[in-house]
PDB file of C-alpha atoms in Angstrom:
ATOM      1  CA  MET A   1     -11.818  -1.126  -1.203  1.00  0.00           C
ATOM      2  CA  THR A   2     -10.717   0.220  -4.553  1.00  0.00           C
ATOM      3  CA  ARG A   3      -7.834   2.644  -4.706  1.00  0.00           C
ATOM      4  CA  LYS A   4      -7.234   5.343  -7.255  1.00  0.00           C
ATOM      5  CA  THR A   5      -3.732   5.985  -8.385  1.00  0.00           C
ATOM      6  CA  PRO A   6      -2.576   9.559  -8.926  1.00  0.00           C
ATOM      7  CA  GLU A   7      -1.609   9.007 -12.576  1.00  0.00           C
ATOM      8  CA  PHE A   8      -5.220   8.323 -13.666  1.00  0.00           C
ATOM      9  CA  THR A   9      -6.856  11.439 -12.339  1.00  0.00           C
ATOM     10  CA  ARG A  10      -6.273  15.149 -11.781  1.00  0.00           C
ATOM     11  CA  PHE A  11      -5.774  16.750  -8.380  1.00  0.00           C
ATOM     12  CA  ALA A  12      -5.487  20.240  -6.941  1.00  0.00           C
ATOM     13  CA  ILE A  13      -4.346  21.607  -3.594  1.00  0.00           C
ATOM     14  CA  GLU A  14      -6.679  24.401  -2.529  1.00  0.00           C
ATOM     15  CA  ILE A  15      -7.666  26.370   0.532  1.00  0.00           C
ATOM     16  CA  LEU A  16     -10.790  24.758   1.966  1.00  0.00           C
ATOM     17  CA  GLU A  17     -13.991  26.458   0.798  1.00  0.00           C
ATOM     18  CA  LYS A  18     -17.710  25.916   1.470  1.00  0.00           C
ATOM     19  CA  ARG A  19     -18.072  24.081  -1.849  1.00  0.00           C
ATOM     20  CA  HIS A  20     -15.791  21.253  -0.642  1.00  0.00           C
ATOM     21  CA  GLU A  21     -17.860  18.327   0.636  1.00  0.00           C
ATOM     22  CA  ARG A  22     -16.398  17.148   3.948  1.00  0.00           C
ATOM     23  CA  ASP A  23     -18.965  14.695   5.321  1.00  0.00           C
ATOM     24  CA  SER A  24     -17.668  11.586   3.545  1.00  0.00           C
ATOM     25  CA  PHE A  25     -14.023  12.144   4.536  1.00  0.00           C
ATOM     26  CA  ASP A  26     -12.696   9.235   6.627  1.00  0.00           C
ATOM     27  CA  CYS A  27      -9.023   8.911   7.479  1.00  0.00           C
ATOM     28  CA  GLY A  28      -9.628   6.169  10.030  1.00  0.00           C
ATOM     29  CA  ASN A  29      -9.112   8.465  13.040  1.00  0.00           C
ATOM     30  CA  SER A  30     -12.292   9.837  14.613  1.00  0.00           C
ATOM     31  CA  GLN A  31     -10.519  12.835  16.154  1.00  0.00           C
ATOM     32  CA  LEU A  32      -9.152  13.971  12.771  1.00  0.00           C
ATOM     33  CA  ASN A  33     -12.436  13.177  11.007  1.00  0.00           C
ATOM     34  CA  ASN A  34     -14.501  15.132  13.546  1.00  0.00           C
ATOM     35  CA  TYR A  35     -12.194  18.111  13.331  1.00  0.00           C
ATOM     36  CA  PHE A  36     -12.409  18.133   9.533  1.00  0.00           C
ATOM     37  CA  GLN A  37     -16.167  17.641   9.423  1.00  0.00           C
ATOM     38  CA  ARG A  38     -17.220  19.896  12.320  1.00  0.00           C
ATOM     39  CA  GLN A  39     -14.553  22.371  13.422  1.00  0.00           C
ATOM     40  CA  ILE A  40     -12.248  23.261  10.554  1.00  0.00           C
ATOM     41  CA  THR A  41     -14.444  25.964   8.998  1.00  0.00           C
ATOM     42  CA  GLN A  42     -14.798  27.721  12.357  1.00  0.00           C
ATOM     43  CA  ASP A  43     -11.014  27.764  12.752  1.00  0.00           C
ATOM     44  CA  ARG A  44     -10.730  29.307   9.291  1.00  0.00           C
ATOM     45  CA  LYS A  45     -13.417  31.943   9.956  1.00  0.00           C
ATOM     46  CA  ARG A  46     -11.677  32.925  13.198  1.00  0.00           C
ATOM     47  CA  ASN A  47      -8.273  32.935  11.455  1.00  0.00           C
ATOM     48  CA  ILE A  48      -6.985  30.293  13.873  1.00  0.00           C
ATOM     49  CA  ALA A  49      -5.767  27.959  11.103  1.00  0.00           C
ATOM     50  CA  ILE A  50      -5.723  27.951   7.327  1.00  0.00           C
ATOM     51  CA  PRO A  51      -6.949  24.579   6.013  1.00  0.00           C
ATOM     52  CA  TYR A  52      -5.679  23.166   2.724  1.00  0.00           C
ATOM     53  CA  VAL A  53      -7.237  20.231   0.891  1.00  0.00           C
ATOM     54  CA  VAL A  54      -6.205  17.993  -1.967  1.00  0.00           C
ATOM     55  CA  VAL A  55      -9.212  17.591  -4.242  1.00  0.00           C
ATOM     56  CA  ASP A  56      -9.730  14.800  -6.759  1.00  0.00           C
ATOM     57  CA  LEU A  57     -10.966  16.879  -9.696  1.00  0.00           C
ATOM     58  CA  ASP A  58     -12.608  13.883 -11.355  1.00  0.00           C
ATOM     59  CA  ASP A  59     -15.180  13.415  -8.579  1.00  0.00           C
ATOM     60  CA  ASP A  60     -14.554  16.337  -6.156  1.00  0.00           C
ATOM     61  CA  ASN A  61     -13.593  13.946  -3.331  1.00  0.00           C
ATOM     62  CA  ILE A  62     -11.254  15.254  -0.662  1.00  0.00           C
ATOM     63  CA  VAL A  63      -8.045  13.209  -0.727  1.00  0.00           C
ATOM     64  CA  GLY A  64      -6.571  14.779   2.387  1.00  0.00           C
ATOM     65  CA  TYR A  65      -6.057  17.976   4.307  1.00  0.00           C
ATOM     66  CA  TYR A  66      -3.694  19.885   6.540  1.00  0.00           C
ATOM     67  CA  THR A  67      -3.811  23.120   8.509  1.00  0.00           C
ATOM     68  CA  LEU A  68      -1.215  25.832   9.009  1.00  0.00           C
ATOM     69  CA  SER A  69      -1.035  28.490  11.699  1.00  0.00           C
ATOM     70  CA  THR A  70       1.514  30.453  13.641  1.00  0.00           C
ATOM     71  CA  SER A  71       2.727  29.436  17.049  1.00  0.00           C
ATOM     72  CA  SER A  72       5.748  29.821  19.278  1.00  0.00           C
ATOM     73  CA  ILE A  73       8.086  27.602  21.232  1.00  0.00           C
ATOM     74  CA  ASP A  74      10.154  28.093  24.344  1.00  0.00           C
ATOM     75  CA  LEU A  75      13.824  27.847  23.378  1.00  0.00           C
ATOM     76  CA  GLY A  76      14.448  25.938  26.592  1.00  0.00           C
ATOM     77  CA  ASN A  77      12.421  23.049  25.164  1.00  0.00           C
ATOM     78  CA  LEU A  78      14.730  22.592  22.172  1.00  0.00           C
ATOM     79  CA  PRO A  79      17.717  20.244  22.249  1.00  0.00           C
ATOM     80  CA  SER A  80      20.652  22.165  23.756  1.00  0.00           C
ATOM     81  CA  THR A  81      22.739  21.661  20.599  1.00  0.00           C
ATOM     82  CA  ILE A  82      20.214  23.769  18.694  1.00  0.00           C
ATOM     83  CA  ALA A  83      19.202  26.226  21.426  1.00  0.00           C
ATOM     84  CA  LYS A  84      22.799  27.308  22.118  1.00  0.00           C
ATOM     85  CA  LYS A  85      23.126  28.548  18.510  1.00  0.00           C
ATOM     86  CA  LEU A  86      20.152  30.889  18.862  1.00  0.00           C
ATOM     87  CA  PRO A  87      19.802  34.309  20.485  1.00  0.00           C
ATOM     88  CA  ASN A  88      18.854  34.248  24.135  1.00  0.00           C
ATOM     89  CA  TYR A  89      15.140  34.936  23.539  1.00  0.00           C
ATOM     90  CA  PRO A  90      12.570  33.199  25.721  1.00  0.00           C
ATOM     91  CA  ILE A  91      10.385  32.207  22.749  1.00  0.00           C
ATOM     92  CA  VAL A  92      10.616  32.150  18.960  1.00  0.00           C
ATOM     93  CA  GLY A  93       7.956  32.046  16.281  1.00  0.00           C
ATOM     94  CA  VAL A  94       7.212  28.818  14.437  1.00  0.00           C
ATOM     95  CA  THR A  95       4.710  27.524  11.920  1.00  0.00           C
ATOM     96  CA  LEU A  96       2.364  24.826  13.179  1.00  0.00           C
ATOM     97  CA  ILE A  97       0.970  22.016  11.079  1.00  0.00           C
ATOM     98  CA  GLY A  98      -2.026  21.511  13.331  1.00  0.00           C
ATOM     99  CA  ARG A  99      -3.614  18.585  11.518  1.00  0.00           C
ATOM    100  CA  LEU A 100      -2.700  16.409   8.542  1.00  0.00           C
ATOM    101  CA  ALA A 101      -4.786  13.466   7.338  1.00  0.00           C
ATOM    102  CA  VAL A 102      -5.453  11.396   4.213  1.00  0.00           C
ATOM    103  CA  ASP A 103      -8.752   9.689   3.426  1.00  0.00           C
ATOM    104  CA  GLN A 104      -8.519   5.893   3.690  1.00  0.00           C
ATOM    105  CA  LYS A 105      -9.309   5.506  -0.034  1.00  0.00           C
ATOM    106  CA  TYR A 106      -6.066   7.339  -0.842  1.00  0.00           C
ATOM    107  CA  GLN A 107      -3.757   6.089   1.912  1.00  0.00           C
ATOM    108  CA  ARG A 108      -0.453   4.366   1.093  1.00  0.00           C
ATOM    109  CA  LEU A 109      -0.270   6.131  -2.278  1.00  0.00           C
ATOM    110  CA  GLY A 110       2.096   8.936  -1.237  1.00  0.00           C
ATOM    111  CA  TRP A 111      -0.511  11.576  -0.436  1.00  0.00           C
ATOM    112  CA  GLY A 112       0.766  12.091   3.115  1.00  0.00           C
ATOM    113  CA  LYS A 113       4.169  13.010   1.716  1.00  0.00           C
ATOM    114  CA  ILE A 114       2.615  15.312  -0.890  1.00  0.00           C
ATOM    115  CA  LEU A 115       0.550  17.113   1.758  1.00  0.00           C
ATOM    116  CA  LEU A 116       3.550  17.427   4.071  1.00  0.00           C
ATOM    117  CA  MET A 117       5.845  18.720   1.323  1.00  0.00           C
ATOM    118  CA  ASP A 118       3.220  21.261   0.294  1.00  0.00           C
ATOM    119  CA  ALA A 119       2.843  22.404   3.911  1.00  0.00           C
ATOM    120  CA  LEU A 120       6.622  22.686   4.300  1.00  0.00           C
ATOM    121  CA  TYR A 121       6.953  24.611   1.041  1.00  0.00           C
ATOM    122  CA  LYS A 122       4.179  27.059   1.964  1.00  0.00           C
ATOM    123  CA  SER A 123       5.736  27.492   5.429  1.00  0.00           C
ATOM    124  CA  TRP A 124       9.177  28.132   3.968  1.00  0.00           C
ATOM    125  CA  GLN A 125       7.790  30.678   1.490  1.00  0.00           C
ATOM    126  CA  ALA A 126       5.816  32.441   4.239  1.00  0.00           C
ATOM    127  CA  SER A 127       8.928  32.622   6.433  1.00  0.00           C
ATOM    128  CA  TYR A 128      10.289  35.274   4.064  1.00  0.00           C
ATOM    129  CA  LYS A 129       7.360  37.530   5.029  1.00  0.00           C
ATOM    130  CA  VAL A 130       6.728  36.468   8.635  1.00  0.00           C
ATOM    131  CA  ALA A 131       9.739  35.020  10.428  1.00  0.00           C
ATOM    132  CA  SER A 132       9.472  31.420  11.537  1.00  0.00           C
ATOM    133  CA  PHE A 133      12.298  29.425  13.091  1.00  0.00           C
ATOM    134  CA  ALA A 134      10.797  25.987  12.413  1.00  0.00           C
ATOM    135  CA  VAL A 135       7.757  23.953  11.505  1.00  0.00           C
ATOM    136  CA  VAL A 136       6.227  22.138  14.467  1.00  0.00           C
ATOM    137  CA  VAL A 137       3.807  19.208  14.563  1.00  0.00           C
ATOM    138  CA  GLU A 138       2.131  17.364  17.400  1.00  0.00           C
ATOM    139  CA  ALA A 139       1.875  13.763  16.277  1.00  0.00           C
ATOM    140  CA  ILE A 140      -1.367  12.048  17.213  1.00  0.00           C
ATOM    141  CA  ASP A 141       0.207   8.601  17.747  1.00  0.00           C
ATOM    142  CA  GLU A 142       3.358   6.499  17.255  1.00  0.00           C
ATOM    143  CA  LYS A 143       2.563   5.917  13.589  1.00  0.00           C
ATOM    144  CA  ALA A 144       2.431   9.676  13.018  1.00  0.00           C
ATOM    145  CA  ILE A 145       5.704  10.165  14.917  1.00  0.00           C
ATOM    146  CA  SER A 146       7.389   7.650  12.605  1.00  0.00           C
ATOM    147  CA  PHE A 147       5.907   9.394   9.570  1.00  0.00           C
ATOM    148  CA  TYR A 148       7.325  12.786  10.535  1.00  0.00           C
ATOM    149  CA  GLN A 149      10.699  11.347  11.521  1.00  0.00           C
ATOM    150  CA  ARG A 150      11.060   9.953   7.985  1.00  0.00           C
ATOM    151  CA  PHE A 151      10.995  13.581   6.834  1.00  0.00           C
ATOM    152  CA  GLU A 152      13.749  14.794   9.172  1.00  0.00           C
ATOM    153  CA  PHE A 153      11.527  16.014  12.012  1.00  0.00           C
ATOM    154  CA  CYS A 154      13.141  15.765  15.458  1.00  0.00           C
ATOM    155  CA  SER A 155      11.301  15.266  18.723  1.00  0.00           C
ATOM    156  CA  PHE A 156      11.460  17.810  21.500  1.00  0.00           C
ATOM    157  CA  PRO A 157      13.525  16.209  24.296  1.00  0.00           C
ATOM    158  CA  ASP A 158      10.733  16.251  26.904  1.00  0.00           C
ATOM    159  CA  THR A 159       7.794  15.758  24.517  1.00  0.00           C
ATOM    160  CA  PRO A 160       8.371  12.933  22.019  1.00  0.00           C
ATOM    161  CA  CYS A 161       4.987  13.473  20.280  1.00  0.00           C
ATOM    162  CA  LYS A 162       5.903  17.095  19.534  1.00  0.00           C
ATOM    163  CA  LEU A 163       8.360  17.349  16.657  1.00  0.00           C
ATOM    164  CA  PHE A 164      10.057  20.120  14.712  1.00  0.00           C
ATOM    165  CA  ARG A 165      12.097  20.748  11.610  1.00  0.00           C
ATOM    166  CA  THR A 166      14.081  23.966  11.323  1.00  0.00           C
ATOM    167  CA  MET A 167      13.355  26.369   8.514  1.00  0.00           C
ATOM    168  CA  LYS A 168      17.046  26.222   7.616  1.00  0.00           C
ATOM    169  CA  ASN A 169      16.707  22.468   7.071  1.00  0.00           C
ATOM    170  CA  ILE A 170      13.473  22.922   5.114  1.00  0.00           C
ATOM    171  CA  ALA A 171      15.125  25.534   2.894  1.00  0.00           C
ATOM    172  CA  GLN A 172      17.802  22.977   1.970  1.00  0.00           C
ATOM    173  CA  THR A 173      15.089  20.623   0.740  1.00  0.00           C
ATOM    174  CA  PHE A 174      13.707  23.184  -1.682  1.00  0.00           C
ATOM    175  CA  THR A 175      16.953  24.834  -2.829  1.00  0.00           C
ATOM    176  CA  GLU A 176      19.087  21.785  -3.594  1.00  0.00           C
TER     177      GLU A 176
END
């Protein structure tokens, strides 16, 4: 399998449109592939999730994608050290990264980090218009859990595959 390196081609991060060819996308996970190939446009039409794609402008291939949507969490599910610092509300709004995947041709080249940083940046910017306490992800497997933990995501105490990173922490990443 040949791999392209980012320095030899041009890329763009865009909201998914009809013109983007999705059928050849293969991240190695059938659940993520099927979602991208069959369901993602319906979620966009219904305003359930906004899908973003990285496009290789040299050949129009999709490098990877992620989705953003709003959600909420029960404060009782957070670690007590964090929950005790918050108002006594039953739930708070969060931003959900519902899916994030990179095509196998582009894996291990840093695209996962680029997609995640873009998702975090967009979430942080949106939090100035629609309040969001944190960004939440539900990792699909142990490998994904490790990936998110490298970027300062913390697991919910009772749900190790569900992780979060506070907007305050994200803001520090982009303001330092």
